[in-house]
Tab-separated table of C-alpha atoms in Angstrom:
chain	number	residue	atom	x	y	z
A	1	GLN	CA	15.806	-0.619	14.135
A	2	GLN	CA	14.010	1.186	10.943
A	3	GLN	CA	11.452	3.200	13.613
A	4	VAL	CA	11.432	6.158	14.150
A	5	LYS	CA	9.414	6.734	17.902
A	6	GLN	CA	8.180	10.414	18.230
A	7	SER	CA	6.833	12.231	21.271
A	8	PRO	CA	4.715	14.040	22.822
A	9	GLN	CA	1.288	11.929	21.360
A	10	SER	CA	-0.411	14.989	21.320
A	11	LEU	CA	0.410	18.526	23.616
A	12	ILE	CA	-1.372	22.140	23.577
A	13	VAL	CA	-0.227	25.558	23.988
A	14	GLN	CA	-0.594	28.803	24.457
A	15	LYS	CA	0.033	31.098	21.897
A	16	GLY	CA	2.727	32.580	21.556
A	17	GLY	CA	4.711	29.782	22.762
A	18	ILE	CA	6.761	27.150	22.178
A	19	PRO	CA	5.481	23.645	21.599
A	20	ILE	CA	8.215	21.375	21.077
A	21	ILE	CA	7.922	17.761	19.724
A	22	ASN	CA	10.712	15.292	19.225
A	23	CYS	CA	11.994	12.351	17.492
A	24	ALA	CA	14.712	9.440	17.998
A	25	TYR	CA	16.025	6.869	15.425
A	26	GLU	CA	17.929	3.906	15.737
A	27	ASN	CA	19.417	3.518	12.451
A	28	THR	CA	22.597	5.670	11.434
A	29	ALA	CA	22.634	4.883	7.554
A	30	PHE	CA	19.712	7.188	7.967
A	31	ASP	CA	21.240	10.950	5.950
A	32	TYR	CA	18.039	12.887	5.504
A	33	PHE	CA	14.915	14.538	8.385
A	34	PRO	CA	12.057	15.706	6.819
A	35	TRP	CA	8.749	16.757	9.222
A	36	TYR	CA	5.164	17.140	8.153
A	37	GLN	CA	2.512	18.821	8.872
A	38	GLN	CA	-0.912	17.842	8.196
A	39	PHE	CA	-4.096	19.682	8.613
A	40	PRO	CA	-8.418	17.809	9.614
A	41	GLY	CA	-9.212	16.738	5.929
A	42	LYS	CA	-5.571	17.383	4.024
A	43	GLY	CA	-2.553	14.911	2.874
A	44	PRO	CA	0.819	15.224	5.387
A	45	ALA	CA	2.984	18.050	3.891
A	46	LEU	CA	6.563	18.982	3.801
A	47	LEU	CA	7.251	21.409	6.829
A	48	ILE	CA	10.756	21.681	6.393
A	49	ALA	CA	13.368	18.694	6.694
A	50	ILE	CA	17.056	18.755	7.532
A	51	ARG	CA	20.549	16.921	6.862
A	52	PRO	CA	22.844	15.308	9.338
A	53	ASP	CA	26.333	17.757	7.850
A	54	VAL	CA	23.749	20.652	10.042
A	55	SER	CA	22.986	20.946	13.507
A	56	GLU	CA	19.990	23.188	12.860
A	57	LYS	CA	17.954	24.534	10.620
A	58	LYS	CA	14.906	27.444	10.068
A	59	GLU	CA	12.648	28.406	8.077
A	60	GLY	CA	10.561	30.798	9.621
A	61	ARG	CA	9.488	30.617	12.894
A	62	PHE	CA	9.894	26.740	12.444
A	63	THR	CA	13.093	25.581	13.773
A	64	ILE	CA	14.769	21.620	13.891
A	65	SER	CA	17.664	20.435	16.051
A	66	PHE	CA	19.595	17.697	14.833
A	67	ASN	CA	21.454	16.147	17.295
A	68	LYS	CA	24.035	13.021	15.528
A	69	SER	CA	25.716	11.876	18.401
A	70	ALA	CA	22.350	10.954	20.234
A	71	LYS	CA	20.593	10.521	17.069
A	72	GLN	CA	17.314	13.282	17.978
A	73	PHE	CA	16.121	15.756	16.422
A	74	SER	CA	13.414	17.948	17.158
A	75	LEU	CA	10.786	20.572	16.273
A	76	HIS	CA	10.410	24.279	17.510
A	77	ILE	CA	7.556	26.742	16.871
A	78	MET	CA	8.588	30.264	17.386
A	79	ASP	CA	5.328	32.395	18.803
A	80	SER	CA	3.069	29.746	18.127
A	81	GLN	CA	-0.241	30.320	16.521
A	82	PRO	CA	-3.707	28.783	16.376
A	83	GLY	CA	-3.375	28.096	12.690
A	84	ASP	CA	-0.707	25.905	13.459
A	85	SER	CA	-2.949	23.695	15.094
A	86	ALA	CA	-1.801	20.216	13.183
A	87	THR	CA	-1.017	16.854	13.554
A	88	TYR	CA	3.300	17.022	13.136
A	89	PHE	CA	4.988	13.566	11.664
A	90	CYS	CA	8.644	13.344	11.848
A	91	ALA	CA	10.547	10.651	9.666
A	92	ALA	CA	13.306	9.576	8.365
A	93	SER	CA	14.847	8.398	5.675
A	94	ASN	CA	18.320	7.468	2.973
A	95	ARG	CA	18.545	8.758	0.288
A	96	SER	CA	20.431	5.497	-1.578
A	97	SER	CA	18.085	3.150	-0.048
A	98	ALA	CA	15.246	3.695	-2.679
A	99	SER	CA	11.683	4.932	-1.819
A	100	LYS	CA	11.984	4.211	2.072
A	101	ILE	CA	10.797	6.758	4.096
A	102	ILE	CA	9.761	5.847	8.357
A	103	PHE	CA	7.411	8.269	9.835
A	104	GLY	CA	7.258	8.905	13.437
A	105	SER	CA	3.249	8.169	15.593
A	106	GLY	CA	2.517	12.239	14.619
A	107	THR	CA	1.765	14.645	17.104
A	108	ARG	CA	-1.648	16.090	17.986
A	109	LEU	CA	-0.328	20.024	18.609
A	110	SER	CA	-3.010	22.607	19.623
A	111	ILE	CA	-2.769	26.002	20.893
A	112	ARG	CA	-5.358	28.400	21.866
A	113	PRO	CA	-6.247	31.721	21.892
B	1	GLU	CA	-2.523	21.812	-4.487
B	2	THR	CA	0.272	18.781	-4.103
B	3	GLY	CA	0.516	18.291	-7.489
B	4	VAL	CA	-0.906	14.537	-6.736
B	5	THR	CA	-3.963	14.098	-7.253
B	6	GLN	CA	-6.966	11.510	-5.287
B	7	THR	CA	-10.684	10.513	-6.535
B	8	PRO	CA	-12.795	9.608	-5.144
B	9	ARG	CA	-12.463	12.002	-2.013
B	10	HIS	CA	-14.672	10.333	-0.298
B	11	LEU	CA	-16.178	6.428	-0.828
B	12	VAL	CA	-18.418	4.242	0.860
B	13	MET	CA	-19.256	0.938	-0.274
B	14	GLY	CA	-20.585	-2.215	0.938
B	15	MET	CA	-18.440	-5.379	1.880
B	16	THR	CA	-19.164	-7.703	-0.978
B	17	ASN	CA	-18.777	-4.531	-3.327
B	18	LYS	CA	-15.628	-3.367	-5.910
B	19	LYS	CA	-14.466	-0.445	-5.782
B	20	SER	CA	-11.546	1.284	-7.097
B	21	LEU	CA	-9.327	4.295	-5.792
B	22	LYS	CA	-7.179	6.815	-8.469
B	23	CYS	CA	-4.338	8.883	-7.953
B	24	GLU	CA	-1.964	10.757	-11.214
B	25	GLN	CA	0.911	12.129	-9.667
B	26	HIS	CA	1.770	15.907	-12.152
B	27	LEU	CA	5.484	15.718	-11.066
B	28	GLY	CA	7.307	13.675	-13.117
B	29	HIS	CA	8.195	11.277	-10.234
B	30	ASN	CA	9.348	8.173	-10.700
B	31	ALA	CA	7.855	6.043	-7.246
B	32	MET	CA	4.002	5.882	-6.063
B	33	TYR	CA	3.297	4.743	-2.682
B	34	TRP	CA	-0.065	3.536	-1.177
B	35	TYR	CA	-0.594	4.903	2.617
B	36	LYS	CA	-3.457	4.008	5.340
B	37	GLN	CA	-4.171	6.181	7.866
B	38	SER	CA	-6.378	5.967	10.721
B	39	ALA	CA	-6.781	6.905	14.337
B	40	LYS	CA	-4.381	3.405	15.183
B	41	LYS	CA	-1.920	3.453	12.959
B	42	PRO	CA	-1.611	6.886	11.554
B	43	LEU	CA	0.985	6.426	8.529
B	44	GLU	CA	1.407	2.845	7.255
B	45	LEU	CA	2.838	1.970	4.154
B	46	MET	CA	0.656	-0.449	1.649
B	47	PHE	CA	2.434	-0.636	-1.260
B	48	VAL	CA	5.399	1.033	-2.899
B	49	TYR	CA	6.197	1.437	-7.210
B	50	ASN	CA	8.746	1.646	-8.564
B	51	PHE	CA	9.142	3.112	-12.374
B	52	LYS	CA	5.458	0.232	-12.241
B	53	GLU	CA	7.600	-1.967	-10.071
B	54	GLN	CA	6.332	-3.017	-7.059
B	55	THR	CA	9.349	-2.708	-4.890
B	56	GLU	CA	7.100	-3.559	-1.170
B	57	ASN	CA	4.192	-5.025	-0.329
B	58	ASN	CA	4.064	-4.540	3.371
B	59	SER	CA	2.262	-7.210	4.515
B	60	VAL	CA	-1.635	-5.803	2.787
B	61	PRO	CA	-4.136	-8.650	3.009
B	62	SER	CA	-4.989	-9.492	-1.139
B	63	ARG	CA	-8.571	-7.335	-0.789
B	64	PHE	CA	-6.545	-4.371	-1.795
B	65	SER	CA	-4.951	-5.036	-5.134
B	66	PRO	CA	-2.552	-2.154	-6.850
B	67	GLU	CA	-2.779	-0.997	-9.561
B	68	CYS	CA	0.063	0.801	-11.847
B	69	PRO	CA	0.219	1.429	-15.264
B	70	ASN	CA	2.503	3.898	-15.826
B	71	SER	CA	4.594	5.924	-13.448
B	72	SER	CA	2.132	8.948	-13.564
B	73	HIS	CA	-0.694	6.533	-12.564
B	74	LEU	CA	-2.230	4.063	-9.586
B	75	PHE	CA	-4.587	2.252	-8.458
B	76	LEU	CA	-5.776	1.200	-5.292
B	77	HIS	CA	-8.356	-2.274	-6.027
B	78	LEU	CA	-10.983	-2.891	-3.220
B	79	HIS	CA	-12.825	-5.867	-3.078
B	80	THR	CA	-14.765	-7.823	-0.221
B	81	LEU	CA	-13.708	-5.361	2.411
B	82	GLN	CA	-13.931	-5.773	6.615
B	83	PRO	CA	-15.293	-2.690	8.342
B	84	GLU	CA	-11.629	-1.585	9.272
B	85	ASP	CA	-10.704	-0.742	6.746
B	86	SER	CA	-12.713	2.477	7.052
B	87	ALA	CA	-9.619	5.083	6.564
B	88	LEU	CA	-7.839	7.680	4.933
B	89	TYR	CA	-6.244	6.143	2.362
B	90	LEU	CA	-3.371	8.495	1.070
B	91	CYS	CA	-1.632	7.914	-1.990
B	92	ALA	CA	1.771	9.809	-2.759
B	93	SER	CA	5.264	10.440	-4.869
B	94	SER	CA	8.434	11.079	-5.107
B	95	GLN	CA	11.481	11.155	-7.137
B	96	VAL	CA	14.223	8.619	-5.575
B	97	GLY	CA	17.667	8.421	-6.891
B	98	SER	CA	17.701	12.481	-6.895
B	99	ALA	CA	20.985	13.794	-4.997
B	100	PHE	CA	18.943	16.570	-4.079
B	101	SER	CA	15.340	15.754	-3.396
B	102	GLY	CA	16.058	13.239	-0.472
B	103	ASN	CA	13.114	11.331	-1.039
B	104	THR	CA	10.507	13.742	0.052
B	105	ILE	CA	7.246	12.474	-0.483
B	106	TYR	CA	4.639	14.758	-1.650
B	107	PHE	CA	0.801	13.170	-0.572
B	108	GLY	CA	-2.495	13.452	-2.141
B	109	GLU	CA	-5.116	15.213	-0.201
B	110	GLY	CA	-6.514	11.457	0.344
B	111	SER	CA	-9.667	8.938	-0.054
B	112	TRP	CA	-11.818	8.918	2.891
B	113	LEU	CA	-13.198	5.210	2.420
B	114	THR	CA	-16.341	4.367	4.735
B	115	VAL	CA	-17.570	0.080	4.523
B	116	VAL	CA	-20.652	0.357	5.805
């Protein structure tokens, strides 16, 4: 029940396309859903996050869509660029449960020029 | 610059060596973490410290020994490691209990460990 399932494992998209990465969770106590972006040789960095009281959040070309009833959320990258090539991790946590954050297994995204 | 600094960035050690990884956070956070990242398990939580107290040990072998002398510093002491322990070790911190932080975790750039 603590898992966060992420798909696909890898994704190749042409420049300008819209890659979509999906995550699903079981624990309804989760109330914070961040996405992290990791470039080779670097640690993961927070990209964008959403709380379950909204269904969508946009920051620049990055959008999170959240479906509370289905317990699913997804990351969309509009007008994708080769510089977006990285590994993306979704995560879920509960603000009241101390420091536990559950990460998905990661998606390796490659944007072709 | 994430506010979490890890040293060394690269470490090669023999199986009989003893070495330590160091982490320092400049964000004023009250929780610190060690994660292991490898091809098999992308982000594997090892240890969690809350207010310098260890609150989680995720079934990590005793050849990994954490130390948290204060809320800004975290060490991972390594001894008699195995080649399969070769991985990227990530330190992270967060502010637990804040209504606004949502448990956002800030990672360092990691220490690449190779055990030969």
